[in-house]
Amino acid sequence: MRIAVVGTGYVGLVTGTCFAEVGIDVTCIDIDQTKIENLKRGVLPIYEPGLEEMVARNAQKERLSFSTDLSASIQGSDVAFIAVGTPPGEDGSADLKYVLAVARAIGQHMTDYMVVVTKSTVPVGTAAKVRRAIREELEARGADIAFDVASNPEFLKEGAAIDDFLKPDRIVVGIDSERAQEMMSKLYKPFLMNGHPLIFMDIPSAEMTKYAANAMLATKISFMNDIANLCEIMGADVNMVRRGIGSDARIGNKFIYPGIGYGGSCFPKDVKALIKTAAENGYEMDVLKSVENVNEKQKSVLFNKISNYFNGEMAGKTFAMWGLSFKPKTDDMREAPSLVIIEKLLEQGAKVRAYDPVAMKEARHILGDSIEYGKDEYETLIDADALLLVTEWPDFRSPNFAVVSKLLKEKVVFDGRNIYDPVEMEQKGFTYFGIGIKQGEKQLKATV
């Protein structure tokens, strides 16, 4: 079986590589010549644990190849995945120009039956637009070639994408023909050996499932952050509350950790797109509007704590920041809370010295020389007025606090992810600020 994956960003590269890993011949296609040449040399455009080794292994076995030639790549392919970007427009809607450009190119060059699959996150109704674009190009050629369109949304967590693809919770496929169902069943058969469900449904439902899943997870995060802020006001400990509600099987313990807001390439974009899609169809998503509003405010919570502690006088002070990416195990800084905090600190005349285990290159690309960069987490602390924990990398979970204490000018820690224990921090002589924890009083030690 042969497949083509158009787009070598996060979704496309992981998808193509994981299919190659189970023995399928895969060609990944991109219009960016430099990116393709780098991939051929084993240089990846993204960081994802285990991906570099998997790309190299499958390229060496000639199951995975890279090309800029869409025409040659789709000829002989049974399935073509569209995995290009759908960036948000100014109004929050998903921009489909790249998806439809690929669809038209497929229509111009396909020579035999294939299933064209939208893997990109796209609004309900996109598959119909893809079908129409392909059909128009075929008619322009005078070609009578059968094809099917399917929707196969991805549910990959950055930092755990390979496991998510190879050992999926579920595989969702939207189809409208038996032939497409047979083809997609054959394609995903290697991933079903351990009982992972392959769920077939109509195409609009598959398209909606992706948005609904991300919107639900974003809702859990914003809800918990709202509760955390109220806990602080009322003198409750959100860590206790989280443990209490997370033990309820109806709620569960995932995505209920309070923090400084969600970021990344999916949640912010998809929540906006779903709100926009609903509005275009005469419906208001009131819950999701609140989710988005809470999240935007939450990104300023840590800065507000800093400002209050220093009485608004931050000019000339240096802040050590641990973590830049929006979450651990990725270099992705899109919509990262770190960017909001940095911007606000710089506006106040403060200096920021940051370190991230993976995202330093991306940070330099975005922030340039506006901040300083430490060679490791401890170098950032030298004569800093406070430590800001922004991304909960494992590297930061158990630092040498004796060293931290000596290097900091003032023993103050602002923990945006609640990874440190308030009681232990107080015992070590630190002034500690977490999220959803009443400050200035000893807290009972939460059992996690």
Coordinates of C-alpha atoms in Angstrom, one line a residue:
M1 CA 0.0 0.0 0.0
R2 CA 1.3 3.5 -0.9
I3 CA 0.2 6.8 0.5
A4 CA 1.1 10.4 0.0
V5 CA 1.1 13.0 2.8
V6 CA 1.0 16.6 1.7
G7 CA 2.5 18.9 4.3
T8 CA 5.5 18.2 6.5
G9 CA 4.5 20.2 9.5
Y10 CA 3.8 18.7 12.8
V11 CA 0.8 16.6 11.8
G12 CA 2.0 15.6 8.3
L13 CA 5.5 14.5 9.4
V14 CA 4.2 12.5 12.4
T15 CA 1.5 10.9 10.3
G16 CA 3.8 9.9 7.4
T17 CA 6.5 8.6 9.7
C18 CA 4.2 6.5 11.8
F19 CA 2.6 4.9 8.8
A20 CA 6.0 4.1 7.4
E21 CA 6.9 2.6 10.8
V22 CA 4.2 -0.2 10.3
G23 CA 5.5 -1.0 6.8
I24 CA 3.5 1.3 4.5
D25 CA 5.3 3.1 1.7
V26 CA 5.0 6.9 2.3
T27 CA 6.0 10.0 0.4
C28 CA 5.8 13.2 2.4
I29 CA 5.4 16.3 0.1
D30 CA 6.0 20.0 0.7
I31 CA 6.5 23.0 -1.5
D32 CA 9.3 24.2 0.7
Q33 CA 12.4 23.0 -1.1
T34 CA 14.7 23.8 1.9
K35 CA 12.5 21.9 4.3
I36 CA 12.5 18.8 2.0
E37 CA 16.3 18.9 1.5
N38 CA 16.7 19.2 5.3
L39 CA 14.4 16.2 5.8
K40 CA 16.4 14.2 3.3
R41 CA 19.5 14.9 5.4
G42 CA 17.6 14.0 8.6
V43 CA 17.1 17.6 9.8
L44 CA 13.6 18.0 11.2
P45 CA 11.6 21.2 11.3
I46 CA 10.1 20.4 14.7
Y47 CA 11.1 18.8 17.9
E48 CA 9.1 15.7 19.0
P49 CA 10.6 13.0 21.3
G50 CA 11.6 9.9 19.2
L51 CA 10.6 11.4 15.9
E52 CA 14.1 12.1 14.5
E53 CA 15.2 8.5 15.1
M54 CA 12.0 7.1 13.5
V55 CA 12.4 9.3 10.4
A56 CA 16.0 8.2 10.0
R57 CA 15.2 4.5 10.4
N58 CA 12.3 4.5 7.9
A59 CA 14.2 6.6 5.4
Q60 CA 17.1 4.2 5.5
K61 CA 14.7 1.3 4.9
E62 CA 13.2 3.3 1.9
R63 CA 9.7 3.2 3.3
L64 CA 9.7 7.0 3.9
S65 CA 10.7 9.5 1.3
F66 CA 10.4 13.3 0.8
S67 CA 9.6 15.2 -2.3
T68 CA 8.4 18.6 -3.7
D69 CA 6.8 16.9 -6.7
L70 CA 3.2 16.3 -5.9
S71 CA 2.3 15.1 -9.3
A72 CA 4.8 12.2 -9.3
S73 CA 4.1 11.4 -5.6
I74 CA 0.4 10.9 -5.8
Q75 CA 0.5 8.7 -8.9
G76 CA 0.3 5.2 -7.7
S77 CA -0.8 6.2 -4.3
D78 CA -3.9 4.7 -2.8
V79 CA -4.5 7.4 -0.3
A80 CA -3.5 11.1 -0.2
F81 CA -3.6 12.9 3.1
I82 CA -3.9 16.7 3.2
A83 CA -2.0 17.8 6.3
V84 CA -1.2 21.5 5.6
G85 CA -1.8 24.4 7.9
T86 CA -5.1 26.1 8.6
P87 CA -4.0 29.3 10.2
P88 CA -6.6 31.4 11.9
G89 CA -7.8 34.5 10.1
E90 CA -8.2 37.9 11.8
D91 CA -11.8 36.9 12.6
G92 CA -10.8 33.6 14.1
S93 CA -12.0 31.5 11.2
A94 CA -9.8 28.7 9.8
D95 CA -8.0 29.7 6.6
L96 CA -8.6 26.9 4.1
K97 CA -6.6 28.3 1.2
Y98 CA -3.7 25.8 1.6
V99 CA -6.1 22.8 2.0
L100 CA -8.1 23.8 -1.2
A101 CA -4.9 24.5 -3.1
V102 CA -3.7 20.9 -2.4
A103 CA -7.1 19.6 -3.4
R104 CA -7.0 21.4 -6.7
A105 CA -3.4 20.1 -7.3
I106 CA -4.6 16.5 -6.7
G107 CA -7.4 17.0 -9.1
Q108 CA -4.9 18.2 -11.7
H109 CA -2.6 15.3 -11.4
M110 CA -4.4 12.2 -10.2
T111 CA -4.5 9.3 -12.6
D112 CA -6.4 6.6 -10.8
Y113 CA -8.9 6.1 -8.0
M114 CA -7.7 7.3 -4.6
V115 CA -9.1 8.4 -1.2
V116 CA -8.3 12.0 -0.4
V117 CA -8.2 12.5 3.3
T118 CA -8.4 15.8 5.2
K119 CA -6.0 15.3 8.2
S120 CA -5.7 19.1 8.9
T121 CA -8.1 20.5 11.5
V122 CA -10.8 21.9 9.4
P123 CA -14.4 23.3 9.9
V124 CA -17.5 21.2 9.2
G125 CA -18.1 21.4 5.5
T126 CA -14.5 21.4 4.4
A127 CA -14.6 17.9 2.9
A128 CA -17.4 19.0 0.6
K129 CA -15.3 21.9 -0.6
V130 CA -12.3 19.6 -1.2
R131 CA -14.5 17.3 -3.2
R132 CA -15.8 20.2 -5.3
A133 CA -12.3 21.5 -5.9
I134 CA -11.1 18.1 -7.1
R135 CA -14.1 17.5 -9.3
E136 CA -13.7 20.9 -10.9
E137 CA -10.1 20.2 -11.9
L138 CA -11.0 16.8 -13.2
E139 CA -13.8 18.3 -15.3
A140 CA -11.4 20.9 -16.6
R141 CA -9.1 18.1 -17.8
G142 CA -12.0 16.1 -19.2
A143 CA -10.9 13.2 -17.0
D144 CA -13.4 10.7 -15.6
I145 CA -11.6 9.4 -12.5
A146 CA -13.4 8.1 -9.5
F147 CA -12.3 9.3 -6.0
D148 CA -13.6 9.5 -2.5
V149 CA -13.0 12.1 0.2
A150 CA -12.7 11.3 3.9
S151 CA -12.1 13.1 7.1
N152 CA -9.6 11.7 9.5
P153 CA -8.9 14.2 12.3
E154 CA -5.7 13.9 14.4
F155 CA -5.7 13.6 18.2
L156 CA -1.9 14.0 18.8
K157 CA -0.5 15.6 21.9
E158 CA 2.7 17.4 21.3
G159 CA 5.4 15.7 23.3
A160 CA 3.6 12.3 23.0
A161 CA 2.6 12.3 19.4
I162 CA 4.3 9.0 18.4
D163 CA 2.6 7.0 21.1
D164 CA -0.7 8.7 20.4
F165 CA -0.5 7.7 16.7
L166 CA 0.9 4.1 17.2
K167 CA -1.3 3.4 20.3
P168 CA -4.4 5.6 19.7
D169 CA -7.3 5.9 22.1
R170 CA -9.5 5.9 19.0
I171 CA -9.3 6.5 15.3
V172 CA -12.1 8.6 13.9
V173 CA -12.8 8.4 10.1
G174 CA -15.6 10.2 8.3
I175 CA -16.6 8.5 5.1
D176 CA -19.6 8.4 2.7
S177 CA -18.8 5.3 0.6
E178 CA -18.1 1.6 1.3
R179 CA -15.1 1.7 -1.0
A180 CA -13.5 4.5 1.1
Q181 CA -14.3 2.6 4.3
E182 CA -12.6 -0.5 3.0
M183 CA -9.5 1.5 2.0
M184 CA -9.3 3.2 5.4
S185 CA -9.9 0.0 7.2
K186 CA -7.0 -1.6 5.4
L187 CA -4.7 1.4 6.0
Y188 CA -5.4 1.4 9.8
K189 CA -5.4 -2.4 10.3
P190 CA -1.9 -2.4 11.8
F191 CA -3.0 0.0 14.5
L192 CA -5.9 -2.1 15.7
M193 CA -4.1 -5.2 17.0
N194 CA -4.5 -4.1 20.6
G195 CA -8.2 -3.4 20.4
H196 CA -8.0 0.4 19.6
P197 CA -11.4 1.4 18.2
L198 CA -11.7 2.5 14.6
I199 CA -14.8 4.6 14.6
F200 CA -16.5 5.3 11.2
M201 CA -19.1 8.1 11.0
D202 CA -20.4 10.6 8.5
I203 CA -18.0 13.2 7.4
P204 CA -19.5 16.3 9.1
S205 CA -19.6 14.4 12.4
A206 CA -15.9 13.5 12.0
E207 CA -15.0 17.1 11.3
M208 CA -17.0 18.3 14.3
T209 CA -15.4 15.6 16.6
K210 CA -12.0 17.2 16.4
Y211 CA -13.2 20.6 17.3
A212 CA -15.5 19.3 20.1
A213 CA -12.6 17.3 21.6
N214 CA -10.2 20.2 21.8
A215 CA -12.9 22.6 22.9
M216 CA -13.9 20.3 25.8
L217 CA -10.3 20.0 27.0
A218 CA -9.8 23.7 26.8
T219 CA -13.0 24.1 28.8
K220 CA -11.7 21.9 31.6
I221 CA -8.5 23.9 31.8
S222 CA -10.3 27.3 31.9
F223 CA -12.8 26.0 34.4
M224 CA -10.1 24.8 36.7
N225 CA -8.2 28.1 36.4
D226 CA -11.4 30.0 37.3
I227 CA -11.8 27.8 40.4
A228 CA -8.1 28.3 41.3
N229 CA -8.5 32.1 41.2
L230 CA -11.6 31.8 43.5
C231 CA -9.7 29.4 45.8
E232 CA -7.1 32.1 46.4
I233 CA -9.7 34.7 47.3
M234 CA -11.6 32.3 49.6
G235 CA -8.6 30.8 51.3
A236 CA -9.0 27.3 49.8
D237 CA -6.2 25.2 48.3
V238 CA -6.9 24.3 44.6
N239 CA -4.6 21.3 44.9
M240 CA -6.9 19.8 47.5
V241 CA -9.9 20.7 45.4
R242 CA -8.4 19.2 42.3
R243 CA -7.7 15.9 44.2
G244 CA -11.2 15.9 45.6
I245 CA -13.0 16.4 42.2
G246 CA -10.6 14.4 40.2
S247 CA -11.4 11.2 42.1
D248 CA -14.9 11.4 40.7
A249 CA -15.0 9.1 37.7
R250 CA -17.4 11.4 35.9
I251 CA -14.9 14.2 36.0
G252 CA -11.5 12.4 36.0
N253 CA -8.1 13.8 36.9
K254 CA -6.9 14.9 33.5
F255 CA -6.8 18.5 32.3
I256 CA -7.8 19.8 35.8
Y257 CA -4.4 21.1 36.8
P258 CA -4.5 24.9 37.3
G259 CA -1.9 27.1 35.7
I260 CA -1.3 30.1 33.6
G261 CA -3.4 29.3 30.6
Y262 CA -3.3 27.0 27.6
G263 CA -1.4 27.7 24.4
G264 CA 0.0 25.9 21.4
S265 CA -1.2 25.3 17.9
C266 CA -4.5 23.6 18.6
F267 CA -6.6 24.8 21.6
P268 CA -6.5 28.6 21.0
K269 CA -7.0 28.2 17.2
D270 CA -9.7 25.5 17.4
V271 CA -11.8 27.3 20.1
K272 CA -11.7 30.5 18.0
A273 CA -12.7 28.6 14.8
L274 CA -15.6 26.8 16.5
I275 CA -16.9 30.0 17.9
K276 CA -16.7 31.6 14.4
T277 CA -18.3 28.6 12.7
A278 CA -21.2 28.7 15.1
A279 CA -21.6 32.5 14.5
E280 CA -21.6 32.0 10.8
N281 CA -24.5 29.6 11.3
G282 CA -26.5 31.9 13.6
Y283 CA -25.5 30.3 16.9
E284 CA -23.5 31.7 19.8
M285 CA -21.1 29.5 21.7
D286 CA -21.4 31.2 25.0
V287 CA -19.5 28.7 27.0
L288 CA -16.6 28.7 24.6
K289 CA -16.5 32.5 24.6
S290 CA -16.1 32.4 28.3
V291 CA -13.4 29.7 28.0
E292 CA -11.4 31.9 25.7
N293 CA -11.9 35.0 27.9
V294 CA -10.8 33.1 31.0
N295 CA -7.7 31.8 29.2
E296 CA -6.6 35.2 28.0
K297 CA -6.9 36.6 31.5
Q298 CA -5.1 33.7 33.1
K299 CA -2.0 34.3 31.0
S300 CA -1.5 37.5 33.0
V301 CA -2.1 36.0 36.5
L302 CA 1.6 35.3 37.1
F303 CA 2.6 38.8 36.0
N304 CA -0.1 40.3 38.3
K305 CA 1.4 38.4 41.3
I306 CA 4.9 39.7 40.4
S307 CA 3.6 43.2 40.1
N308 CA 1.8 43.1 43.4
Y309 CA 4.8 41.7 45.2
F310 CA 7.2 44.4 43.8
N311 CA 4.5 47.1 44.2
G312 CA 4.6 47.8 40.5
E313 CA 8.3 48.7 40.6
M314 CA 9.9 46.3 38.2
A315 CA 12.1 48.6 36.2
G316 CA 15.7 47.5 36.3
K317 CA 14.9 44.2 38.0
T318 CA 16.0 40.9 36.5
F319 CA 13.6 37.9 36.4
A320 CA 14.8 34.3 35.8
M321 CA 12.3 32.4 33.7
W322 CA 12.3 28.6 33.6
G323 CA 10.4 27.3 30.5
L324 CA 9.4 29.1 27.3
S325 CA 7.4 26.5 25.3
F326 CA 3.7 26.3 25.9
K327 CA 4.1 22.8 27.4
P328 CA 6.9 20.3 28.1
K329 CA 8.4 18.0 25.5
T330 CA 7.9 20.5 22.6
D331 CA 9.6 23.6 21.2
D332 CA 6.3 25.0 20.2
M333 CA 5.8 28.6 21.5
R334 CA 2.6 29.5 19.6
E335 CA 0.2 31.3 22.0
A336 CA 2.6 30.4 24.9
P337 CA 1.9 32.1 28.2
S338 CA 5.6 32.9 28.5
L339 CA 5.3 35.4 25.6
V340 CA 2.6 37.3 27.5
I341 CA 4.6 37.4 30.7
I342 CA 7.8 38.5 28.9
E343 CA 6.0 41.2 27.0
K344 CA 4.5 42.7 30.2
L345 CA 7.8 42.5 32.1
L346 CA 9.7 44.2 29.3
E347 CA 7.0 47.0 29.1
Q348 CA 7.7 47.7 32.8
G349 CA 11.4 48.1 32.1
A350 CA 12.4 44.7 33.6
K351 CA 15.0 42.3 32.2
V352 CA 14.2 38.6 31.5
R353 CA 16.8 35.9 31.5
A354 CA 15.3 32.6 30.3
Y355 CA 16.1 28.9 29.8
D356 CA 14.1 26.1 28.1
P357 CA 15.5 22.6 27.5
V358 CA 14.3 22.6 23.9
A359 CA 12.7 25.9 22.8
M360 CA 15.7 28.2 22.9
K361 CA 16.2 28.3 19.2
E362 CA 12.5 29.0 18.6
A363 CA 12.6 31.7 21.4
R364 CA 15.5 33.5 19.7
H365 CA 13.5 33.4 16.4
I366 CA 10.5 35.0 18.1
L367 CA 12.1 37.3 20.7
G368 CA 15.5 38.0 19.2
D369 CA 17.7 40.0 21.7
S370 CA 14.9 41.4 23.7
I371 CA 15.7 38.9 26.5
E372 CA 18.8 37.1 27.7
Y373 CA 19.3 33.4 27.3
G374 CA 20.9 31.2 30.0
K375 CA 23.0 28.2 29.0
D376 CA 21.1 26.2 31.7
E377 CA 18.5 26.8 34.4
Y378 CA 21.0 27.8 37.0
E379 CA 22.8 30.5 35.0
T380 CA 19.5 32.3 34.6
L381 CA 19.3 32.7 38.4
I382 CA 22.5 34.7 38.9
D383 CA 21.6 37.9 40.7
A384 CA 18.0 37.6 39.6
D385 CA 15.3 39.2 41.7
A386 CA 12.9 36.3 41.4
L387 CA 12.4 32.9 39.7
L388 CA 9.4 32.4 37.5
L389 CA 8.4 28.8 36.7
V390 CA 6.5 28.9 33.5
T391 CA 6.7 25.5 31.8
E392 CA 6.7 22.3 33.9
W393 CA 9.6 20.5 32.3
P394 CA 10.9 17.5 34.3
D395 CA 14.3 19.2 34.4
F396 CA 12.8 21.8 36.8
R397 CA 10.9 19.5 39.2
S398 CA 13.7 18.8 41.7
P399 CA 16.3 21.5 41.4
N400 CA 19.1 22.0 43.9
F401 CA 17.3 24.6 46.1
A402 CA 20.5 25.3 48.0
V403 CA 22.1 26.5 44.7
V404 CA 18.9 28.3 43.8
S405 CA 19.0 30.1 47.1
K406 CA 22.6 31.2 46.7
L407 CA 22.2 32.5 43.1
L408 CA 19.0 34.5 43.5
K409 CA 19.3 38.0 44.8
E410 CA 16.0 37.6 46.6
K411 CA 14.5 34.2 47.5
V412 CA 11.2 34.6 45.7
V413 CA 9.6 32.0 43.5
F414 CA 6.5 32.5 41.3
D415 CA 5.3 29.0 40.4
G416 CA 2.9 29.2 37.4
R417 CA 2.4 25.4 37.3
N418 CA 2.2 24.4 41.0
I419 CA 5.1 21.9 40.7
Y420 CA 6.6 22.9 44.1
D421 CA 5.2 22.2 47.5
P422 CA 4.3 25.5 49.4
V423 CA 5.2 24.1 52.8
E424 CA 8.6 22.8 51.7
M425 CA 9.4 26.0 49.9
E426 CA 8.6 28.0 53.1
Q427 CA 10.8 25.6 55.1
K428 CA 13.6 26.3 52.7
G429 CA 13.3 30.0 53.3
F430 CA 11.6 31.0 50.0
T431 CA 8.7 33.4 49.5
Y432 CA 6.5 31.2 47.4
F433 CA 3.6 32.1 45.1
G434 CA 1.5 29.4 43.4
I435 CA -1.8 29.3 41.5
G436 CA -5.0 28.9 43.5
I437 CA -3.2 28.8 46.9
K438 CA -3.8 31.5 49.5
Q439 CA -0.6 33.4 50.1
G440 CA 1.0 34.3 53.4
E441 CA -0.3 31.4 55.4
K442 CA 1.0 27.8 55.8
Q443 CA -0.9 25.3 53.8
L444 CA -1.6 21.7 54.5
K445 CA 0.6 19.5 52.4
A446 CA -1.5 18.2 49.5
T447 CA -1.1 14.5 48.7
V448 CA -1.0 14.2 45.0

